[in-house]
Coordinates of C-alpha atoms in Angstrom, one line a residue:
X1 CA -4.6 23.6 -14.1
X2 CA -6.2 20.7 -12.4
X3 CA -4.8 18.1 -10.0
X4 CA -5.7 14.4 -9.5
X5 CA -4.9 12.3 -6.4
X6 CA -5.2 8.5 -6.6
X7 CA -5.1 6.3 -3.5
X8 CA -5.4 2.4 -3.4
X9 CA -8.3 2.0 -1.0
X10 CA -11.6 3.7 -0.2
X11 CA -10.5 4.2 3.4
X12 CA -7.3 6.1 2.5
X13 CA -8.9 8.0 -0.4
X14 CA -11.8 9.1 1.8
X15 CA -9.3 10.3 4.5
X16 CA -7.5 12.4 1.8
X17 CA -10.8 13.8 0.6
X18 CA -11.9 15.0 4.0
X19 CA -8.6 16.6 4.9
X20 CA -8.1 18.3 1.5
X21 CA -11.7 19.5 1.3
X22 CA -11.4 21.0 4.8
X23 CA -8.3 22.8 3.7
X24 CA -9.1 23.9 0.2
X25 CA -12.9 24.5 -0.1
X26 CA -12.7 27.6 2.2
X27 CA -10.2 28.9 -0.3
X28 CA -12.7 28.4 -3.2
X29 CA -11.1 25.3 -4.6
X30 CA -13.6 22.8 -5.9
X31 CA -12.9 19.1 -4.9
X32 CA -14.5 16.2 -6.7
X33 CA -14.7 12.6 -5.5
X34 CA -14.5 9.4 -7.7
X35 CA -15.0 5.9 -6.3
X36 CA -16.3 2.6 -7.5
X37 CA -18.8 2.6 -4.6
X38 CA -20.6 5.7 -5.9
X39 CA -24.1 5.7 -7.4
X40 CA -24.4 6.3 -11.1
X41 CA -25.7 9.8 -10.5
X42 CA -22.9 10.7 -8.1
X43 CA -20.3 9.3 -10.6
X44 CA -21.8 11.2 -13.5
X45 CA -21.8 14.5 -11.6
X46 CA -18.1 14.0 -10.6
X47 CA -17.1 13.1 -14.2
X48 CA -18.8 16.3 -15.4
X49 CA -16.9 18.4 -12.9
X50 CA -13.6 16.9 -13.9
X51 CA -14.3 17.1 -17.7
X52 CA -15.5 20.7 -17.5
X53 CA -12.5 21.9 -15.4
X54 CA -14.9 23.1 -12.6
X55 CA -13.3 20.6 -10.2
X56 CA -9.7 21.8 -9.6
X57 CA -8.9 18.7 -7.6
X58 CA -10.2 15.2 -8.2
X59 CA -9.6 12.6 -5.4
X60 CA -10.4 8.9 -5.7
X61 CA -9.4 5.3 -6.0
X62 CA -8.7 3.3 -9.1
X63 CA -11.9 5.0 -10.5
X64 CA -9.7 8.0 -11.3
X65 CA -8.1 6.1 -14.2
X66 CA -11.3 4.6 -15.8
X67 CA -11.7 5.3 -19.5
X68 CA -14.7 7.7 -18.9
X69 CA -12.6 10.1 -16.7
X70 CA -11.5 13.2 -18.7
X71 CA -9.6 16.3 -17.5
X72 CA -9.5 19.7 -19.2
X73 CA -6.2 20.9 -17.8
X74 CA -4.5 18.2 -15.7
X75 CA -1.2 19.7 -14.5
X76 CA -0.4 17.4 -11.5
X77 CA -1.0 13.7 -11.0
X78 CA -0.4 12.3 -7.5
X79 CA -0.2 8.6 -6.7
X80 CA -0.3 7.8 -3.0
X81 CA 1.1 4.5 -1.8
X82 CA 2.5 4.1 -5.4
X83 CA 3.8 0.5 -4.6
X84 CA 0.1 -0.6 -4.4
X85 CA -0.5 0.2 -8.0
X86 CA 0.7 -1.6 -11.1
X87 CA 3.1 0.1 -13.5
X88 CA 0.4 0.4 -16.2
X89 CA -2.1 1.9 -13.7
X90 CA 0.4 4.6 -12.7
X91 CA 1.1 5.4 -16.4
X92 CA -2.7 5.6 -17.0
X93 CA -3.1 8.5 -14.6
X94 CA -0.2 10.3 -16.1
X95 CA -1.7 9.8 -19.6
X96 CA -4.9 11.5 -18.5
X97 CA -3.2 14.8 -18.8
X98 CA -1.9 14.1 -22.3
X99 CA -5.3 13.8 -24.1
X100 CA -5.5 17.6 -24.5
X101 CA -3.4 20.4 -23.4
X102 CA -4.5 23.6 -21.7
X103 CA -7.2 25.2 -23.7
X104 CA -7.6 22.2 -25.9
X105 CA -4.4 22.7 -27.8
X106 CA -1.3 20.5 -27.9
X107 CA -0.9 17.7 -25.2
X108 CA 1.0 18.6 -22.1
X109 CA 2.6 16.0 -19.8
X110 CA 1.5 16.6 -16.2
X111 CA 3.9 16.8 -13.3
X112 CA 3.9 13.5 -11.5
X113 CA 4.3 13.0 -7.7
X114 CA 4.6 9.4 -6.4
X115 CA 4.5 8.8 -2.6
X116 CA 5.1 5.7 -0.6
X117 CA 5.8 4.9 3.1
X118 CA 7.4 1.7 1.9
X119 CA 10.9 2.7 0.7
X120 CA 13.0 0.9 -1.8
X121 CA 16.7 0.5 -1.3
X122 CA 18.9 3.4 -2.4
X123 CA 20.7 1.3 -5.1
X124 CA 17.4 0.3 -6.6
X125 CA 16.1 3.9 -6.4
X126 CA 19.1 5.1 -8.3
X127 CA 18.3 2.8 -11.2
X128 CA 14.5 3.1 -11.2
X129 CA 14.2 6.8 -10.3
X130 CA 17.4 7.9 -11.8
X131 CA 15.7 10.5 -13.9
X132 CA 13.4 11.7 -11.2
X133 CA 13.9 14.0 -8.2
X134 CA 13.7 11.9 -5.0
X135 CA 12.8 13.3 -1.6
X136 CA 13.5 11.1 1.4
X137 CA 12.1 11.5 4.9
X138 CA 14.1 9.2 7.1
X139 CA 12.7 10.0 10.5
X140 CA 9.4 9.5 12.3
X141 CA 6.9 12.4 12.5
X142 CA 7.0 14.4 15.8
X143 CA 5.2 12.7 18.7
X144 CA 5.4 9.2 17.4
X145 CA 6.5 6.4 19.7
X146 CA 8.7 3.4 18.8
X147 CA 6.9 0.1 18.4
X148 CA 8.2 -2.9 20.2
X149 CA 7.8 -6.0 18.0
X150 CA 7.6 -9.6 19.4
X151 CA 7.1 -12.9 17.6
X152 CA 5.0 -15.8 19.0
X153 CA 4.2 -19.3 17.8
X154 CA 0.5 -20.2 17.5
X155 CA 0.5 -22.2 20.7
X156 CA 0.9 -18.9 22.6
X157 CA -2.3 -17.5 21.0
X158 CA -4.3 -17.8 24.3
X159 CA -1.7 -15.6 26.0
X160 CA -2.0 -13.0 23.2
X161 CA -5.8 -13.0 23.5
X162 CA -5.5 -12.5 27.2
X163 CA -3.2 -9.5 26.6
X164 CA -5.9 -8.0 24.2
X165 CA -8.6 -8.6 26.8
X166 CA -6.6 -6.7 29.5
X167 CA -5.9 -3.7 27.2
X168 CA -9.6 -3.5 26.0
X169 CA -10.7 -3.6 29.7
X170 CA -8.2 -0.8 30.4
X171 CA -9.7 1.4 27.7
X172 CA -6.9 0.9 25.1
X173 CA -7.5 0.2 21.4
X174 CA -6.2 -2.8 19.5
X175 CA -6.0 -4.0 15.9
X176 CA -6.2 -7.8 15.1
X177 CA -5.3 -8.5 11.5
X178 CA -6.2 -11.7 9.7
X179 CA -5.2 -12.8 6.2
X180 CA -8.7 -14.1 5.1
X181 CA -12.3 -12.8 5.4
X182 CA -14.2 -16.0 6.1
X183 CA -13.5 -19.7 6.4
X184 CA -14.2 -21.4 3.1
X185 CA -14.1 -24.9 1.8
X186 CA -11.7 -25.5 -1.0
X187 CA -14.3 -25.8 -3.7
X188 CA -14.4 -24.2 -7.2
X189 CA -17.6 -22.4 -6.3
X190 CA -15.9 -20.6 -3.5
X191 CA -13.0 -19.3 -5.6
X192 CA -14.3 -16.0 -6.8
X193 CA -15.0 -14.7 -3.3
X194 CA -11.5 -15.6 -2.2
X195 CA -9.5 -13.5 -4.6
X196 CA -9.6 -10.2 -2.7
X197 CA -7.8 -11.6 0.3
X198 CA -5.0 -13.2 -1.7
X199 CA -6.4 -16.7 -1.8
X200 CA -5.8 -18.9 -4.9
X201 CA -7.6 -18.0 -8.1
X202 CA -9.7 -20.3 -10.1
X203 CA -7.8 -23.0 -11.9
X204 CA -5.2 -23.8 -9.2
X205 CA -5.8 -26.5 -6.6
X206 CA -5.5 -24.8 -3.2
X207 CA -3.1 -26.2 -0.7
X208 CA -4.7 -27.5 2.5
X209 CA -3.0 -25.0 4.7
X210 CA -4.2 -22.1 2.5
X211 CA -7.9 -23.0 2.8
X212 CA -8.3 -24.8 6.1
X213 CA -5.7 -23.5 8.5
X214 CA -5.8 -19.7 8.0
X215 CA -7.9 -18.1 10.6
X216 CA -10.6 -15.9 9.0
X217 CA -11.5 -12.4 10.1
X218 CA -15.2 -13.3 10.6
X219 CA -14.3 -16.4 12.7
X220 CA -11.8 -14.4 14.8
X221 CA -14.3 -11.6 15.2
X222 CA -16.9 -14.0 16.7
X223 CA -14.3 -15.7 18.9
X224 CA -13.0 -12.4 20.4
X225 CA -16.5 -11.2 21.0
X226 CA -17.1 -14.3 23.0
X227 CA -13.9 -13.9 25.0
X228 CA -14.5 -10.2 25.8
X229 CA -17.9 -10.8 27.2
X230 CA -19.3 -7.5 28.5
X231 CA -17.0 -5.7 26.1
X232 CA -18.2 -7.6 23.1
X233 CA -20.1 -4.6 21.7
X234 CA -16.8 -2.8 21.5
X235 CA -15.4 -5.2 18.9
X236 CA -15.6 -4.2 15.2
X237 CA -15.1 -6.0 11.9
X238 CA -13.6 -4.5 8.8
X239 CA -12.9 -6.1 5.5
X240 CA -13.0 -5.2 1.8
X241 CA -16.3 -7.0 1.1
X242 CA -18.3 -4.6 3.4
X243 CA -20.3 -1.8 1.7
X244 CA -18.4 1.5 1.6
X245 CA -20.8 3.2 4.0
X246 CA -20.4 0.3 6.5
X247 CA -16.6 0.5 6.2
X248 CA -16.6 4.2 6.8
X249 CA -18.9 3.8 9.9
X250 CA -16.7 1.2 11.4
X251 CA -13.6 3.3 11.0
X252 CA -15.4 6.4 12.4
X253 CA -16.5 4.4 15.5
X254 CA -12.9 3.0 16.0
X255 CA -11.3 6.5 15.6
X256 CA -13.8 7.9 18.0
X257 CA -13.1 5.2 20.6
X258 CA -16.6 3.7 20.5
X259 CA -14.8 0.5 19.3
X260 CA -11.9 -0.8 21.3
X261 CA -10.9 -3.8 19.2
X262 CA -10.9 -3.8 15.4
X263 CA -10.6 -7.2 13.7
X264 CA -9.6 -6.6 10.1
X265 CA -8.0 -7.8 6.9
X266 CA -5.2 -5.8 5.2
X267 CA -7.7 -3.0 4.2
X268 CA -6.1 -1.2 7.2
X269 CA -2.6 -1.5 5.8
X270 CA -2.4 2.1 4.6
X271 CA -3.9 5.4 5.6
X272 CA -5.5 4.4 8.9
X273 CA -4.6 6.9 11.5
X274 CA -5.8 6.3 15.1
X275 CA -3.3 7.6 17.6
X276 CA -5.0 5.9 20.5
X277 CA -4.3 2.4 19.2
X278 CA -1.4 0.8 21.0
X279 CA -1.4 -2.9 20.0
X280 CA -1.3 -4.6 16.6
X281 CA -1.7 -8.4 16.4
X282 CA -1.0 -10.0 13.1
X283 CA -2.2 -13.5 12.7
X284 CA -0.4 -15.9 10.4
X285 CA 2.4 -13.3 10.0
X286 CA 4.5 -15.7 8.0
X287 CA 2.0 -15.3 5.2
X288 CA 2.6 -11.6 4.7
X289 CA 5.5 -9.9 2.9
X290 CA 8.1 -7.8 4.7
X291 CA 6.9 -4.5 3.4
X292 CA 3.3 -5.3 4.2
X293 CA 4.2 -6.3 7.7
X294 CA 6.1 -3.0 8.2
X295 CA 3.1 -1.1 6.8
X296 CA 0.7 -2.9 9.1
X297 CA 2.9 -2.3 12.1
X298 CA 2.9 1.4 11.2
X299 CA -0.8 1.6 12.2
X300 CA 0.2 1.7 15.9
X301 CA 2.7 3.9 17.7
X302 CA 1.1 7.0 16.1
X303 CA 0.5 8.7 19.5
X304 CA 2.6 9.3 22.6
X305 CA 1.8 6.0 24.4
X306 CA 4.1 2.9 24.1
X307 CA 3.0 0.5 21.4
X308 CA 3.5 -3.2 20.6
X309 CA 3.2 -5.4 17.5
X310 CA 2.7 -9.1 18.1
X311 CA 3.4 -11.5 15.2
X312 CA 1.7 -14.8 15.5
X313 CA 3.0 -17.6 13.2
X314 CA 2.1 -21.2 12.6
X315 CA 5.2 -23.5 12.5
X316 CA 7.0 -24.9 10.7
X317 CA 8.5 -21.7 9.2
X318 CA 10.3 -21.7 5.9
X319 CA 13.8 -20.2 5.9
X320 CA 12.5 -17.1 4.1
X321 CA 9.6 -16.6 6.4
X322 CA 11.9 -16.9 9.4
X323 CA 14.2 -14.2 8.0
X324 CA 11.3 -11.9 7.3
X325 CA 9.9 -12.1 10.9
X326 CA 13.4 -11.8 12.4
X327 CA 14.1 -8.7 10.3
X328 CA 10.9 -7.1 11.4
X329 CA 11.5 -7.9 15.1
X330 CA 15.1 -6.5 14.9
X331 CA 14.5 -3.3 13.0
X332 CA 11.9 -0.5 12.7
X333 CA 13.9 1.3 10.0
X334 CA 12.0 1.1 6.8
X335 CA 15.1 1.6 4.7
X336 CA 16.9 -1.3 6.4
X337 CA 13.8 -3.5 5.9
X338 CA 13.6 -2.4 2.2
X339 CA 17.2 -3.6 1.7
X340 CA 16.3 -7.0 3.3
X341 CA 13.2 -7.2 1.1
X342 CA 15.3 -6.7 -2.0
X343 CA 17.6 -9.5 -0.9
X344 CA 14.7 -11.9 -0.3
X345 CA 12.4 -11.1 -3.2
X346 CA 14.6 -9.5 -5.9
X347 CA 13.8 -6.1 -7.5
X348 CA 11.6 -7.1 -10.4
X349 CA 12.0 -5.5 -13.8
X350 CA 13.7 -2.1 -13.8
X351 CA 11.8 -1.3 -17.0
X352 CA 8.7 -3.5 -17.1
X353 CA 5.7 -4.5 -15.2
X354 CA 7.0 -7.1 -12.7
X355 CA 7.6 -5.5 -9.3
X356 CA 9.4 -8.4 -7.7
X357 CA 11.4 -11.4 -8.7
X358 CA 14.8 -11.9 -10.4
X359 CA 16.3 -8.9 -12.1
X360 CA 16.7 -8.6 -15.8
X361 CA 20.2 -7.2 -15.7
X362 CA 22.7 -9.6 -17.3
X363 CA 25.8 -8.7 -15.4
X364 CA 25.2 -6.0 -12.7
X365 CA 24.1 -6.8 -9.2
X366 CA 22.1 -3.9 -7.6
X367 CA 23.2 -5.0 -4.1
X368 CA 27.0 -5.1 -4.7
X369 CA 27.6 -2.8 -7.7
X370 CA 26.3 0.5 -6.1
X371 CA 29.6 2.3 -6.9
X372 CA 29.5 1.2 -10.5
X373 CA 25.8 2.2 -10.8
X374 CA 26.6 5.7 -9.5
X375 CA 29.5 6.1 -12.0
X376 CA 27.2 4.9 -14.8
X377 CA 24.6 7.4 -13.9
X378 CA 27.1 10.3 -13.9
X379 CA 28.3 9.1 -17.3
X380 CA 24.8 9.0 -18.6
X381 CA 24.1 12.6 -17.5
X382 CA 27.4 13.7 -19.1
X383 CA 26.3 12.0 -22.4
X384 CA 22.9 13.7 -22.3
X385 CA 24.5 17.1 -21.9
X386 CA 27.3 16.7 -24.5
X387 CA 25.9 14.3 -27.1
X388 CA 22.1 14.0 -26.8
X389 CA 21.8 12.2 -30.1
X390 CA 24.2 9.4 -29.0
X391 CA 22.1 9.2 -25.7
X392 CA 18.9 8.9 -27.8
X393 CA 20.4 6.1 -29.9
X394 CA 21.5 4.2 -26.7
X395 CA 18.0 4.5 -25.3
X396 CA 16.5 3.2 -28.5
X397 CA 18.9 0.4 -28.8
X398 CA 18.5 -0.9 -25.2
X399 CA 15.0 0.0 -24.3
X400 CA 13.0 0.2 -27.5
X401 CA 9.3 0.4 -26.8
X402 CA 9.8 0.3 -23.0
X403 CA 10.8 4.0 -22.7
X404 CA 7.4 4.8 -21.1
X405 CA 8.2 2.6 -18.1
X406 CA 10.8 5.3 -17.1
X407 CA 7.9 7.5 -16.1
X408 CA 6.2 4.9 -13.7

């Protein structure tokens, strides 16, 4: 059978490709690569390897679920950082194995492995993943250091810049994360270029603080180069609009220590592993979600040296933003933060495509009815064993055409 691994960013997918190819190709396992940044010739060659079955493993980004991608015998579909994909996208990868079965006969549903370093609360997992096997790793990998988190208002920014300057001069490595790529005027013509970084889409009038007050990665890059003086050449810039080859080169230079300071957007949120980096600065931290902040903070503390995460915010803070920053400062436990995120944002649809917001349950509360939920799950398993037809009728009555969402 074949395997497919899908990751949300070129950086993470490339990292997987390199490691897996190093491990598997000496064993005679053919690995193919699919990415939107490929040339047509490269993409066509990869598609042929997947369709013929010659590629036993296909690694890539969203390109893996494009219509042209075909597998001969897909037996395992892996979604890394599954929270970064939509429900329909996760289902699309699973469906790739159901076009044809092994040898071209009846369709076979592939095994599905979903991975995420952003946990969801146990009560929600019981409902969403009730029919799946769940493995939980609740401790840091060996050799990791705890990360100290501090919160600063924007008027302390000069002190933070000075701290960065000292660390760079001492040979340490630093991330500086910004929410936008470049400063843009709030005009309709600028709208398409803003979508990647989370800025407003066309048709909505942007608020002043969205378009004028957020510091951009490019402006911050130029500013920090000026501040660092003789170390300016050691500052790198990374964002999603760079060509794939340029992004790869910047990350290679940072991982090798040739760059000491990396100014970036959230493209570094997942999959970036540089153990020597000891400081993470997140500008306009109030603009990020709690899970995203926790993921970004996870880019430091990956080695044995003490690490820090500095959250810069622009007052005034909303009550929810204040709670998010306080929760992140007080806890490094992803499961505790996941529970807080559930309280703040809501769980979304248990069987649908919305991944946050108010829940669709009419009476139950996932945060307070955990005991009832556990009893309900046990009753459901009993019914499946002893009266599967009654269980089928319940599923049809309550879920109808949404049964497929159970698999994503």
